[in-house]
Short mmCIF file of N, CA and C in Angstrom, two decimals:
data_model
loop_
_atom_site.label_atom_id
_atom_site.label_comp_id
_atom_site.label_asym_id
_atom_site.label_seq_id
_atom_site.Cartn_x
_atom_site.Cartn_y
_atom_site.Cartn_z
N MET A 1 134.29 81.68 121.06
CA MET A 1 133.54 80.44 121.17
C MET A 1 132.85 80.15 119.85
N ASP A 2 132.72 78.86 119.55
CA ASP A 2 132.02 78.49 118.32
C ASP A 2 130.53 78.34 118.61
N ASP A 3 129.76 77.89 117.62
CA ASP A 3 128.31 77.77 117.76
C ASP A 3 127.89 76.78 118.84
N ASN A 4 128.79 75.87 119.23
CA ASN A 4 128.47 74.87 120.24
C ASN A 4 128.94 75.28 121.64
N GLY A 5 129.41 76.52 121.79
CA GLY A 5 129.86 76.98 123.09
C GLY A 5 131.27 76.55 123.44
N VAL A 6 132.01 76.01 122.46
CA VAL A 6 133.37 75.56 122.70
C VAL A 6 134.33 76.69 122.33
N ASP A 7 135.29 76.96 123.21
CA ASP A 7 136.28 77.99 122.94
C ASP A 7 137.19 77.51 121.82
N SER A 8 137.20 78.25 120.71
CA SER A 8 137.98 77.85 119.54
C SER A 8 138.72 79.05 118.98
N PRO A 9 140.03 78.92 118.71
CA PRO A 9 140.77 80.05 118.16
C PRO A 9 140.33 80.39 116.74
N MET A 10 139.66 79.49 116.03
CA MET A 10 139.23 79.73 114.66
C MET A 10 137.79 80.23 114.58
N ALA A 11 137.10 80.32 115.70
CA ALA A 11 135.70 80.75 115.69
C ALA A 11 135.62 82.25 115.42
N VAL A 12 134.59 82.66 114.70
CA VAL A 12 134.36 84.07 114.39
C VAL A 12 133.35 84.62 115.38
N ASP A 13 133.69 85.72 116.04
CA ASP A 13 132.79 86.36 117.00
C ASP A 13 131.75 87.16 116.23
N ARG A 14 130.52 86.65 116.17
CA ARG A 14 129.45 87.28 115.40
C ARG A 14 129.01 88.61 116.00
N SER A 15 129.30 88.85 117.27
CA SER A 15 128.89 90.11 117.90
C SER A 15 129.65 91.30 117.32
N GLU A 16 130.77 91.05 116.67
CA GLU A 16 131.56 92.13 116.10
C GLU A 16 131.24 92.40 114.64
N GLN A 17 130.20 91.75 114.09
CA GLN A 17 129.85 91.94 112.68
C GLN A 17 129.43 93.37 112.39
N GLU A 18 128.67 93.99 113.30
CA GLU A 18 128.26 95.38 113.12
C GLU A 18 129.52 96.26 113.17
N GLY A 19 129.69 97.09 112.18
CA GLY A 19 130.84 97.99 112.17
C GLY A 19 132.15 97.34 111.79
N ARG A 20 132.08 96.09 111.38
CA ARG A 20 133.30 95.36 111.06
C ARG A 20 134.09 96.02 109.94
N TRP A 21 133.38 96.60 108.99
CA TRP A 21 134.04 97.19 107.83
C TRP A 21 133.99 98.71 107.88
N ALA A 22 133.89 99.28 109.06
CA ALA A 22 133.81 100.74 109.20
C ALA A 22 135.04 101.41 108.59
N HIS A 23 136.21 100.81 108.74
CA HIS A 23 137.43 101.39 108.19
C HIS A 23 137.40 101.41 106.66
N VAL A 24 136.81 100.38 106.05
CA VAL A 24 136.70 100.33 104.60
C VAL A 24 135.66 101.35 104.13
N GLU A 25 134.54 101.43 104.84
CA GLU A 25 133.51 102.43 104.50
C GLU A 25 134.09 103.84 104.56
N LYS A 26 134.86 104.11 105.59
CA LYS A 26 135.46 105.43 105.75
C LYS A 26 136.36 105.76 104.55
N LEU A 27 137.10 104.80 104.09
CA LEU A 27 137.99 104.99 102.95
C LEU A 27 137.21 105.24 101.66
N LEU A 28 136.12 104.51 101.46
CA LEU A 28 135.36 104.60 100.22
C LEU A 28 134.33 105.72 100.20
N ASN A 29 134.09 106.34 101.34
CA ASN A 29 133.10 107.42 101.41
C ASN A 29 133.72 108.81 101.36
N ARG A 30 134.97 108.89 100.92
CA ARG A 30 135.62 110.19 100.79
C ARG A 30 136.56 110.17 99.59
N ASN A 31 136.83 111.34 99.07
CA ASN A 31 137.79 111.48 97.99
C ASN A 31 139.18 111.55 98.57
N GLY A 32 140.11 110.81 98.04
CA GLY A 32 141.48 110.82 98.52
C GLY A 32 142.39 111.56 97.55
N PRO A 33 143.61 111.83 97.96
CA PRO A 33 144.54 112.59 97.11
C PRO A 33 144.93 111.85 95.83
N PHE A 34 144.80 110.52 95.82
CA PHE A 34 145.19 109.75 94.65
C PHE A 34 143.98 109.20 93.89
N ALA A 35 142.80 109.62 94.26
CA ALA A 35 141.58 109.13 93.62
C ALA A 35 141.47 109.67 92.20
N HIS A 36 140.90 108.87 91.34
CA HIS A 36 140.64 109.29 89.96
C HIS A 36 139.69 110.49 89.99
N PRO A 37 139.87 111.45 89.08
CA PRO A 37 138.99 112.64 89.08
C PRO A 37 137.50 112.30 88.95
N ASP A 38 137.18 111.18 88.31
CA ASP A 38 135.78 110.80 88.14
C ASP A 38 135.22 109.99 89.31
N PHE A 39 136.05 109.71 90.31
CA PHE A 39 135.60 108.91 91.45
C PHE A 39 134.59 109.70 92.28
N GLU A 40 133.44 109.09 92.50
CA GLU A 40 132.41 109.71 93.33
C GLU A 40 132.20 108.84 94.56
N PRO A 41 132.69 109.30 95.71
CA PRO A 41 132.55 108.49 96.93
C PRO A 41 131.09 108.34 97.34
N GLY A 42 130.83 107.27 98.07
CA GLY A 42 129.48 107.06 98.57
C GLY A 42 129.22 105.60 98.91
N PRO A 43 128.07 105.33 99.49
CA PRO A 43 127.74 103.97 99.93
C PRO A 43 127.62 102.98 98.77
N ASP A 44 127.34 103.47 97.56
CA ASP A 44 127.23 102.58 96.40
C ASP A 44 128.56 101.89 96.12
N ILE A 45 129.65 102.62 96.30
CA ILE A 45 130.98 102.07 96.06
C ILE A 45 131.25 100.95 97.05
N PHE A 46 130.95 101.18 98.31
CA PHE A 46 131.17 100.16 99.34
C PHE A 46 130.37 98.91 99.04
N GLN A 47 129.12 99.09 98.66
CA GLN A 47 128.27 97.93 98.34
C GLN A 47 128.83 97.18 97.13
N PHE A 48 129.29 97.90 96.11
CA PHE A 48 129.87 97.26 94.93
C PHE A 48 131.11 96.46 95.31
N VAL A 49 131.98 97.07 96.10
CA VAL A 49 133.22 96.39 96.50
C VAL A 49 132.91 95.10 97.26
N ARG A 50 132.00 95.16 98.19
CA ARG A 50 131.70 93.98 99.01
C ARG A 50 130.90 92.92 98.27
N GLU A 51 129.87 93.33 97.54
CA GLU A 51 128.90 92.36 97.03
C GLU A 51 129.07 92.00 95.56
N VAL A 52 129.69 92.86 94.78
CA VAL A 52 129.75 92.62 93.33
C VAL A 52 131.15 92.27 92.85
N THR A 53 132.16 92.94 93.38
CA THR A 53 133.53 92.74 92.91
C THR A 53 133.92 91.27 92.95
N LYS A 54 134.38 90.77 91.81
CA LYS A 54 134.85 89.38 91.72
C LYS A 54 136.37 89.38 91.73
N ILE A 55 136.93 88.59 92.64
CA ILE A 55 138.37 88.52 92.80
C ILE A 55 138.84 87.10 92.52
N LEU A 56 139.95 86.99 91.80
CA LEU A 56 140.58 85.70 91.57
C LEU A 56 141.93 85.69 92.27
N VAL A 57 142.14 84.71 93.13
CA VAL A 57 143.43 84.49 93.76
C VAL A 57 144.08 83.32 93.03
N ILE A 58 145.24 83.56 92.45
CA ILE A 58 145.95 82.52 91.72
C ILE A 58 146.99 81.92 92.66
N GLY A 59 146.78 80.68 93.03
CA GLY A 59 147.66 79.98 93.95
C GLY A 59 147.03 79.87 95.33
N ALA A 60 147.11 78.68 95.90
CA ALA A 60 146.56 78.45 97.25
C ALA A 60 147.63 77.87 98.16
N GLY A 61 148.87 78.32 97.94
CA GLY A 61 149.97 77.88 98.78
C GLY A 61 150.16 78.84 99.94
N GLY A 62 151.42 79.06 100.34
CA GLY A 62 151.71 79.93 101.47
C GLY A 62 151.19 81.34 101.28
N LEU A 63 151.48 81.94 100.14
CA LEU A 63 151.00 83.30 99.86
C LEU A 63 149.50 83.31 99.58
N GLY A 64 149.02 82.35 98.81
CA GLY A 64 147.60 82.28 98.47
C GLY A 64 146.71 82.13 99.69
N CYS A 65 147.12 81.31 100.66
CA CYS A 65 146.33 81.15 101.89
C CYS A 65 146.20 82.48 102.62
N GLU A 66 147.28 83.21 102.70
CA GLU A 66 147.27 84.52 103.37
C GLU A 66 146.38 85.50 102.61
N LEU A 67 146.49 85.51 101.29
CA LEU A 67 145.66 86.40 100.47
C LEU A 67 144.18 86.09 100.64
N LEU A 68 143.82 84.81 100.59
CA LEU A 68 142.42 84.41 100.75
C LEU A 68 141.86 84.88 102.09
N LYS A 69 142.62 84.63 103.14
CA LYS A 69 142.19 85.05 104.48
C LYS A 69 142.01 86.56 104.56
N ASP A 70 142.99 87.30 104.07
CA ASP A 70 142.93 88.76 104.15
C ASP A 70 141.78 89.34 103.33
N LEU A 71 141.58 88.83 102.13
CA LEU A 71 140.49 89.33 101.28
C LEU A 71 139.13 89.02 101.89
N ALA A 72 138.97 87.80 102.39
CA ALA A 72 137.69 87.41 103.00
C ALA A 72 137.41 88.23 104.25
N LEU A 73 138.41 88.43 105.09
CA LEU A 73 138.22 89.21 106.31
C LEU A 73 138.08 90.71 106.02
N SER A 74 138.50 91.14 104.84
CA SER A 74 138.33 92.54 104.44
C SER A 74 136.92 92.83 103.94
N GLY A 75 136.13 91.79 103.75
CA GLY A 75 134.74 91.99 103.38
C GLY A 75 134.37 91.61 101.97
N PHE A 76 135.33 91.19 101.17
CA PHE A 76 134.99 90.75 99.81
C PHE A 76 134.19 89.47 99.89
N GLN A 77 133.14 89.38 99.08
CA GLN A 77 132.23 88.24 99.18
C GLN A 77 132.34 87.26 98.02
N ASN A 78 132.89 87.69 96.89
CA ASN A 78 132.97 86.83 95.70
C ASN A 78 134.43 86.60 95.33
N ILE A 79 134.97 85.50 95.81
CA ILE A 79 136.38 85.19 95.58
C ILE A 79 136.47 83.82 94.92
N ASP A 80 137.32 83.72 93.91
CA ASP A 80 137.65 82.43 93.30
C ASP A 80 139.12 82.16 93.59
N VAL A 81 139.48 80.89 93.66
CA VAL A 81 140.88 80.51 93.84
C VAL A 81 141.19 79.38 92.86
N ILE A 82 142.35 79.48 92.23
CA ILE A 82 142.77 78.46 91.28
C ILE A 82 144.14 77.93 91.69
N ASP A 83 144.26 76.62 91.74
CA ASP A 83 145.53 75.97 92.07
C ASP A 83 145.48 74.54 91.56
N MET A 84 146.60 74.06 91.04
CA MET A 84 146.66 72.72 90.48
C MET A 84 147.26 71.70 91.44
N ASP A 85 147.69 72.15 92.61
CA ASP A 85 148.46 71.30 93.52
C ASP A 85 147.59 70.66 94.59
N THR A 86 148.14 69.59 95.17
CA THR A 86 147.50 68.93 96.31
C THR A 86 148.34 69.20 97.57
N ILE A 87 147.72 69.00 98.70
CA ILE A 87 148.36 69.28 99.98
C ILE A 87 149.34 68.17 100.34
N ASP A 88 150.53 68.59 100.74
CA ASP A 88 151.60 67.69 101.15
C ASP A 88 151.93 67.97 102.62
N LEU A 89 152.49 67.00 103.29
CA LEU A 89 152.86 67.16 104.70
C LEU A 89 153.74 68.39 104.90
N SER A 90 154.64 68.66 103.97
CA SER A 90 155.56 69.79 104.10
C SER A 90 154.85 71.15 104.02
N ASN A 91 153.61 71.18 103.56
CA ASN A 91 152.85 72.43 103.47
C ASN A 91 152.27 72.88 104.81
N LEU A 92 152.09 71.96 105.72
CA LEU A 92 151.31 72.25 106.92
C LEU A 92 151.93 73.28 107.85
N ASN A 93 153.25 73.43 107.81
CA ASN A 93 153.88 74.38 108.73
C ASN A 93 153.71 75.83 108.29
N ARG A 94 153.32 76.09 107.05
CA ARG A 94 153.22 77.47 106.57
C ARG A 94 151.91 77.78 105.86
N GLN A 95 151.10 76.80 105.59
CA GLN A 95 149.83 77.00 104.90
C GLN A 95 148.71 76.68 105.88
N PHE A 96 148.31 77.70 106.63
CA PHE A 96 147.48 77.52 107.83
C PHE A 96 146.03 77.14 107.56
N LEU A 97 145.59 77.13 106.32
CA LEU A 97 144.22 76.70 106.03
C LEU A 97 144.10 75.18 105.96
N PHE A 98 145.23 74.49 106.01
CA PHE A 98 145.24 73.04 105.84
C PHE A 98 145.62 72.32 107.13
N ARG A 99 145.07 71.11 107.28
CA ARG A 99 145.35 70.25 108.43
C ARG A 99 145.87 68.90 107.92
N SER A 100 146.38 68.08 108.83
CA SER A 100 146.94 66.78 108.43
C SER A 100 145.89 65.90 107.76
N LYS A 101 144.64 66.04 108.12
CA LYS A 101 143.58 65.24 107.48
C LYS A 101 143.38 65.63 106.01
N ASP A 102 143.92 66.79 105.61
CA ASP A 102 143.76 67.28 104.24
C ASP A 102 144.85 66.81 103.28
N ILE A 103 145.86 66.13 103.78
CA ILE A 103 146.97 65.69 102.93
C ILE A 103 146.44 64.86 101.76
N GLY A 104 146.90 65.23 100.56
CA GLY A 104 146.48 64.55 99.34
C GLY A 104 145.28 65.19 98.65
N LYS A 105 144.60 66.09 99.33
CA LYS A 105 143.43 66.77 98.75
C LYS A 105 143.88 68.02 97.99
N PRO A 106 143.07 68.49 97.02
CA PRO A 106 143.41 69.70 96.27
C PRO A 106 143.42 70.95 97.16
N LYS A 107 144.48 71.74 97.03
CA LYS A 107 144.61 72.95 97.83
C LYS A 107 143.45 73.92 97.61
N ALA A 108 143.06 74.12 96.36
CA ALA A 108 141.99 75.08 96.07
C ALA A 108 140.68 74.68 96.75
N LEU A 109 140.36 73.39 96.70
CA LEU A 109 139.10 72.92 97.30
C LEU A 109 139.10 73.06 98.82
N VAL A 110 140.20 72.66 99.45
CA VAL A 110 140.28 72.71 100.91
C VAL A 110 140.32 74.16 101.40
N ALA A 111 141.08 75.02 100.72
CA ALA A 111 141.16 76.43 101.11
C ALA A 111 139.78 77.09 101.00
N ALA A 112 139.08 76.83 99.90
CA ALA A 112 137.74 77.41 99.72
C ALA A 112 136.79 76.94 100.81
N GLU A 113 136.82 75.66 101.10
CA GLU A 113 135.94 75.11 102.13
C GLU A 113 136.25 75.73 103.50
N PHE A 114 137.53 75.88 103.81
CA PHE A 114 137.94 76.45 105.09
C PHE A 114 137.38 77.87 105.26
N ILE A 115 137.58 78.70 104.25
CA ILE A 115 137.10 80.09 104.31
C ILE A 115 135.57 80.13 104.33
N ASN A 116 134.93 79.37 103.47
CA ASN A 116 133.46 79.37 103.39
C ASN A 116 132.82 78.97 104.71
N ASN A 117 133.45 78.05 105.44
CA ASN A 117 132.90 77.58 106.71
C ASN A 117 133.13 78.55 107.86
N ARG A 118 134.04 79.50 107.68
CA ARG A 118 134.40 80.35 108.80
C ARG A 118 134.06 81.83 108.65
N ILE A 119 133.86 82.28 107.42
CA ILE A 119 133.61 83.71 107.22
C ILE A 119 132.24 83.89 106.59
N GLU A 120 131.32 84.33 107.41
CA GLU A 120 129.93 84.50 106.99
C GLU A 120 129.82 85.49 105.84
N GLY A 121 129.05 85.13 104.82
CA GLY A 121 128.82 86.01 103.69
C GLY A 121 129.84 85.91 102.59
N CYS A 122 130.93 85.21 102.83
CA CYS A 122 131.98 85.07 101.82
C CYS A 122 131.78 83.76 101.07
N GLN A 123 131.88 83.82 99.75
CA GLN A 123 131.75 82.63 98.92
C GLN A 123 133.02 82.48 98.09
N VAL A 124 133.83 81.48 98.43
CA VAL A 124 135.04 81.18 97.68
C VAL A 124 134.75 80.00 96.77
N THR A 125 135.00 80.18 95.49
CA THR A 125 134.78 79.13 94.49
C THR A 125 136.14 78.56 94.08
N PRO A 126 136.35 77.26 94.27
CA PRO A 126 137.65 76.66 93.93
C PRO A 126 137.72 76.20 92.48
N HIS A 127 138.92 76.23 91.93
CA HIS A 127 139.21 75.69 90.60
C HIS A 127 140.48 74.86 90.73
N PHE A 128 140.33 73.54 90.69
CA PHE A 128 141.46 72.62 90.82
C PHE A 128 141.95 72.29 89.42
N CYS A 129 142.84 73.14 88.90
CA CYS A 129 143.37 72.96 87.56
C CYS A 129 144.58 73.87 87.37
N LYS A 130 145.24 73.72 86.24
CA LYS A 130 146.35 74.60 85.89
C LYS A 130 145.78 75.93 85.40
N ILE A 131 146.55 77.00 85.60
CA ILE A 131 146.10 78.31 85.13
C ILE A 131 145.97 78.32 83.61
N GLN A 132 146.75 77.49 82.93
CA GLN A 132 146.71 77.41 81.47
C GLN A 132 145.44 76.72 80.96
N ASP A 133 144.73 76.03 81.84
CA ASP A 133 143.50 75.33 81.45
C ASP A 133 142.33 76.29 81.24
N LYS A 134 142.46 77.50 81.72
CA LYS A 134 141.38 78.49 81.61
C LYS A 134 141.65 79.43 80.44
N ASP A 135 140.58 79.85 79.77
CA ASP A 135 140.73 80.72 78.60
C ASP A 135 140.61 82.20 78.98
N ASP A 136 140.75 83.05 77.97
CA ASP A 136 140.69 84.51 78.17
C ASP A 136 139.40 84.94 78.86
N ASP A 137 138.29 84.36 78.44
CA ASP A 137 136.99 84.76 79.01
C ASP A 137 136.92 84.50 80.51
N PHE A 138 137.53 83.42 80.96
CA PHE A 138 137.55 83.13 82.40
C PHE A 138 138.22 84.29 83.14
N TYR A 139 139.40 84.68 82.69
CA TYR A 139 140.15 85.74 83.38
C TYR A 139 139.49 87.11 83.23
N ARG A 140 138.80 87.34 82.14
CA ARG A 140 138.09 88.62 81.94
C ARG A 140 136.89 88.77 82.88
N GLY A 141 136.46 87.69 83.48
CA GLY A 141 135.30 87.72 84.36
C GLY A 141 135.58 88.27 85.75
N PHE A 142 136.80 88.71 86.00
CA PHE A 142 137.18 89.19 87.33
C PHE A 142 137.53 90.67 87.30
N HIS A 143 137.19 91.36 88.39
CA HIS A 143 137.54 92.77 88.53
C HIS A 143 138.97 92.91 89.04
N ILE A 144 139.39 91.97 89.89
CA ILE A 144 140.72 91.99 90.49
C ILE A 144 141.31 90.59 90.41
N ILE A 145 142.57 90.50 89.99
CA ILE A 145 143.29 89.22 89.97
C ILE A 145 144.55 89.41 90.79
N VAL A 146 144.73 88.55 91.79
CA VAL A 146 145.88 88.62 92.68
C VAL A 146 146.71 87.37 92.49
N CYS A 147 147.99 87.56 92.23
CA CYS A 147 148.87 86.44 91.94
C CYS A 147 149.65 86.02 93.19
N GLY A 148 149.46 84.77 93.58
CA GLY A 148 150.18 84.21 94.71
C GLY A 148 150.99 83.00 94.28
N LEU A 149 151.61 83.09 93.12
CA LEU A 149 152.36 81.97 92.55
C LEU A 149 153.81 81.97 93.01
N ASP A 150 154.38 80.77 93.12
CA ASP A 150 155.80 80.67 93.48
C ASP A 150 156.66 80.26 92.28
N SER A 151 156.06 80.03 91.15
CA SER A 151 156.78 79.61 89.95
C SER A 151 156.97 80.82 89.02
N VAL A 152 158.23 81.08 88.65
CA VAL A 152 158.53 82.19 87.75
C VAL A 152 157.88 81.96 86.39
N MET A 153 157.92 80.74 85.89
CA MET A 153 157.32 80.45 84.59
C MET A 153 155.81 80.70 84.62
N ALA A 154 155.15 80.28 85.69
CA ALA A 154 153.71 80.50 85.81
C ALA A 154 153.39 81.99 85.92
N ARG A 155 154.22 82.73 86.64
CA ARG A 155 154.03 84.18 86.74
C ARG A 155 154.15 84.84 85.37
N ARG A 156 155.14 84.42 84.61
CA ARG A 156 155.32 84.98 83.26
C ARG A 156 154.11 84.65 82.39
N TRP A 157 153.62 83.42 82.49
CA TRP A 157 152.47 83.02 81.67
C TRP A 157 151.25 83.87 82.02
N ILE A 158 150.96 84.01 83.31
CA ILE A 158 149.77 84.76 83.70
C ILE A 158 149.93 86.24 83.38
N ASN A 159 151.13 86.79 83.52
CA ASN A 159 151.36 88.19 83.13
C ASN A 159 151.11 88.38 81.65
N GLY A 160 151.57 87.43 80.83
CA GLY A 160 151.33 87.50 79.39
C GLY A 160 149.85 87.40 79.06
N MET A 161 149.13 86.61 79.81
CA MET A 161 147.69 86.43 79.58
C MET A 161 146.91 87.69 79.96
N LEU A 162 147.31 88.34 81.03
CA LEU A 162 146.53 89.45 81.58
C LEU A 162 146.91 90.82 81.04
N VAL A 163 148.13 90.97 80.57
CA VAL A 163 148.57 92.31 80.15
C VAL A 163 148.41 92.50 78.67
#
């Protein structure tokens, strides 16, 4: 149910907030077989991952929508999304963050608004522009960059920028 008592498939059940990230805490509070030798598990790591880590999702299409949802529901609070495209009717069958009322609007803006309105504590910042419009300093400001691009040329450009 949503805040108005209406049964909604998109509503977030606030009663499950406690312990929501117990599986992530369990992972970060122990040393694993592939952990770096200098890794020191503990609650500080979990807090850093949730509250400080900045993530950039490149692309807000079919893959980008899924990435945004998964990252936000995993507990990350600082997410940016960059996309230069607008929503088209043909997007609606596979890009679940968009509705018919969103046709013609920028994907990054609508996706950010959708997540921000539904996942408490998560702040998605949209960038409606080409990836080439941003400089090195922009990309250096992120701890994690996830590529959800469908263009081979754009993938090559971003790989060249980041590597």
